[in-house]
Structure formats: structure tokens, C-alpha cells
Coordinates of C-alpha atoms in Angstrom, one line a residue:
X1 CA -2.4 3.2 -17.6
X2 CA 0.5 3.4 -14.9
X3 CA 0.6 0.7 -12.2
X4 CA 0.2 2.3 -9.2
X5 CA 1.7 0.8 -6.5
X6 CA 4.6 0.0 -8.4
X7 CA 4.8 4.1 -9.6
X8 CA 4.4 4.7 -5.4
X9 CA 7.4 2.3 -4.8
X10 CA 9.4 3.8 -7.4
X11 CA 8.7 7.6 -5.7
X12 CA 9.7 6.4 -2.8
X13 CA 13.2 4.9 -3.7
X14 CA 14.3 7.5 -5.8
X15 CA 13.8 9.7 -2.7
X16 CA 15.5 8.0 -0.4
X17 CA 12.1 8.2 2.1
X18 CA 12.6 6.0 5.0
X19 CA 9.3 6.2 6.6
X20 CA 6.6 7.3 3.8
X21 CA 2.7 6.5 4.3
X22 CA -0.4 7.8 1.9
X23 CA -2.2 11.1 3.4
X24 CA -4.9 10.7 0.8
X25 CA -5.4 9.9 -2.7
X26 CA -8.7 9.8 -4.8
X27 CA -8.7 8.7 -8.5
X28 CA -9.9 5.9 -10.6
X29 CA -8.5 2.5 -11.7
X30 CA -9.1 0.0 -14.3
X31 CA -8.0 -3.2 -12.4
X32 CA -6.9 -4.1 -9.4
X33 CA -5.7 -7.5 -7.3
X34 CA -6.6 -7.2 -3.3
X35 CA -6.2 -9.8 -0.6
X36 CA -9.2 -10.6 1.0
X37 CA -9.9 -10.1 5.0
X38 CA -10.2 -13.5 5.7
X39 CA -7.2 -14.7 4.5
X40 CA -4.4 -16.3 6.3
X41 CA -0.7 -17.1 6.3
X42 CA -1.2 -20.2 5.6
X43 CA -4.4 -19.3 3.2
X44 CA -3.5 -16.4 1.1
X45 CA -5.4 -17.7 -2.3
X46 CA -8.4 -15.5 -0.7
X47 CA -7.1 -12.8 -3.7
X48 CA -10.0 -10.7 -5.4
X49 CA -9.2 -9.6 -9.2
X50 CA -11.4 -6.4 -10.2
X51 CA -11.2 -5.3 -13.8
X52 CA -14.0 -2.7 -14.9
X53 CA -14.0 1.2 -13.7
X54 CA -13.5 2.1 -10.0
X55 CA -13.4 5.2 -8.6
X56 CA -10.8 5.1 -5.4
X57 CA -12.4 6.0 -2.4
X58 CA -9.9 5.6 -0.3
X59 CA -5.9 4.0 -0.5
X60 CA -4.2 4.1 3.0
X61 CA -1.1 2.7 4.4
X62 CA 2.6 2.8 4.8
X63 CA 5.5 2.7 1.3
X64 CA 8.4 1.4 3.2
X65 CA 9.7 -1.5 0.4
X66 CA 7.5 -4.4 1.3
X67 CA 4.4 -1.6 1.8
X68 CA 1.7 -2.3 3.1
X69 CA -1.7 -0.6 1.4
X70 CA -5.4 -0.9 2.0
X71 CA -7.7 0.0 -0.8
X72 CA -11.4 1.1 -1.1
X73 CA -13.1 0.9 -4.8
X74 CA -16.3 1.4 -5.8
X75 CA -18.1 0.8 -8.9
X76 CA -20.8 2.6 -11.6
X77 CA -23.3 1.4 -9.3
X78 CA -21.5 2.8 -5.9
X79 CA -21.3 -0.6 -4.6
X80 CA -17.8 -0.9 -2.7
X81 CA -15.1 -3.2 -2.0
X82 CA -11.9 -2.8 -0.3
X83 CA -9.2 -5.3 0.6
X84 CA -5.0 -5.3 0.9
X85 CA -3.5 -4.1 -2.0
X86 CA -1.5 -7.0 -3.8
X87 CA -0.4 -5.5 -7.3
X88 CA -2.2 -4.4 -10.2
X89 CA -3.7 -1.1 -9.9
X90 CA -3.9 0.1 -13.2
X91 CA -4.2 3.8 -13.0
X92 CA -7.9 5.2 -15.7
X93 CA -7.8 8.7 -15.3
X94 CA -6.0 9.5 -13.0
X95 CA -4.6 8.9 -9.4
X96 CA -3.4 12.2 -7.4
X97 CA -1.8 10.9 -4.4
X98 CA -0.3 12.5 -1.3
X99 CA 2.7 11.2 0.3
X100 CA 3.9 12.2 3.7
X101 CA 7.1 10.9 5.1
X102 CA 7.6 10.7 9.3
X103 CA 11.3 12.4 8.8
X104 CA 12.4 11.4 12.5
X105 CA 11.2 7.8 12.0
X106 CA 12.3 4.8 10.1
X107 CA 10.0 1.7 9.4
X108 CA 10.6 -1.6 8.3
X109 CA 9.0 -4.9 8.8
X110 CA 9.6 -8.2 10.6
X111 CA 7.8 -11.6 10.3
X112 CA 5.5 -12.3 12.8
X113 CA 5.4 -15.9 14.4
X114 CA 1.6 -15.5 15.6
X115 CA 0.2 -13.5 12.7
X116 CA 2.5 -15.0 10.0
X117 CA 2.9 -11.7 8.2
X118 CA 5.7 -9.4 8.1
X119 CA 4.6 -6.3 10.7
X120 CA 5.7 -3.2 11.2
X121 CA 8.3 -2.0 13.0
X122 CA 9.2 1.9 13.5
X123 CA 12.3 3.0 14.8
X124 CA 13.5 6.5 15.5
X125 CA 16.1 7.3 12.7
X126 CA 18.9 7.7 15.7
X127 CA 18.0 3.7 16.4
X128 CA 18.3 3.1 13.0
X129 CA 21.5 5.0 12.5
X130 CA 23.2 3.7 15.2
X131 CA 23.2 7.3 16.8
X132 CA 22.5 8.0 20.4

């Protein structure tokens, strides 16, 4: 019943990670809320709500504090759908997830004039830290 992306945020801060990303993760969920592929800056409404049983196939991407996660579901009938991960994973049975962290490396995100989306940007920590 745990809300998964929020539970992976909350890992992350209380651990001080500065540059964490999912290794794997396999579980099930009961609902989920995914941005579409064809969706835009200006046209984000392209938002998918799943509710039902879905096995998770696959859940990549990187935990800095605006993360950014791509999901693969797939249903009774082993039909898949995938999409950006916008909220609302409610955890079924279980979600065992593996979080690495790049410890020389620091990421953050900065808006984007062409794509209209904030993008990554990794630093070394010594950038970040004002270090030489």
C-alpha cells in the first residue's frame, strides 16, 4: 500500500544521496499515474491513470529531488505499458528495489529552453563543492 516513488524520495533524503539512480526493481502495483511519450511542455495532459494489478517489469531512472523515473507495467493478460512516472504507484505486494548512488557525482536539473523540461545535469562532487 506504500506509494512508491514518494517511499524512494524519502530514502533518498534521509541519506543524504546526491546522485542516486534505480539498478533494478521488480514488484507489483495497484495504481499508477504515467506521462505519456507524446506529450509536450506545453501539452502535458497526455497522463495515463492505471488502477488494476501490474506486475513491474521494469522502473529505471535517476532519484535526485525532482527524479526522473520511467516505468514498464504489465497486466493479467501480459499486455504492457510504460510511460514517465508522475505519482501514484501504489505498492500490491511488494516492490524490492535497488538503489545505487554515483558517490563522485552530483546531479541536479535545469530547465531546458528547447525541450521545455527540466534536464539533467551531473557535476563531479568537487564542482559541486566548490573544491578544485
Amino acid at each position: 500500500g506504500q506509494e512508491l516513488l514518494g517511499s524512494l524520495q524519502a530514502f533518498v533524503e534521509e541519506r543524504h544521496l546526491r546522485a542516486p539512480f534505480i539498478i533494478t526493481c521488480v514488484g507489483s502495483v495497484t495504481k499508477a499515474t504515467l506521462r505519456l511519450a507524446n506529450a509536450t511542455a506545453t501539452n502535458t495532459n497526455e497522463v495515463l491513470h492505471l488502477s488494476g494489478r501490474f506486475e513491474i517489469v521494469s522502473l529505471v531512472g535517476t532519484l535526485n529531488p525532482d527524479a526522473h523515473l520511467h516505468i514498464s507495467l504489465s497486466d493479467a493478460a501480459g499486455r504492457t505499458v510504460g510511460g514517465h512516472v508522475l505519482g501514484d504507484l501504489e505498492v500490491f505486494t511488494t516492490a524490492e528495489v535497488v538503489v545505487g548512488e554515483a558517490v563522485d557525482l552530483s546531479f541536479t536539473r535545469e530547465m531546458d529552453v528547447q525541450t521545455g523540461f527540466p534536464e539533467l545535469v551531473v557535476q563531479t562532487r568537487s564542482q559541486t563543492d566548490g573544491s578544485a
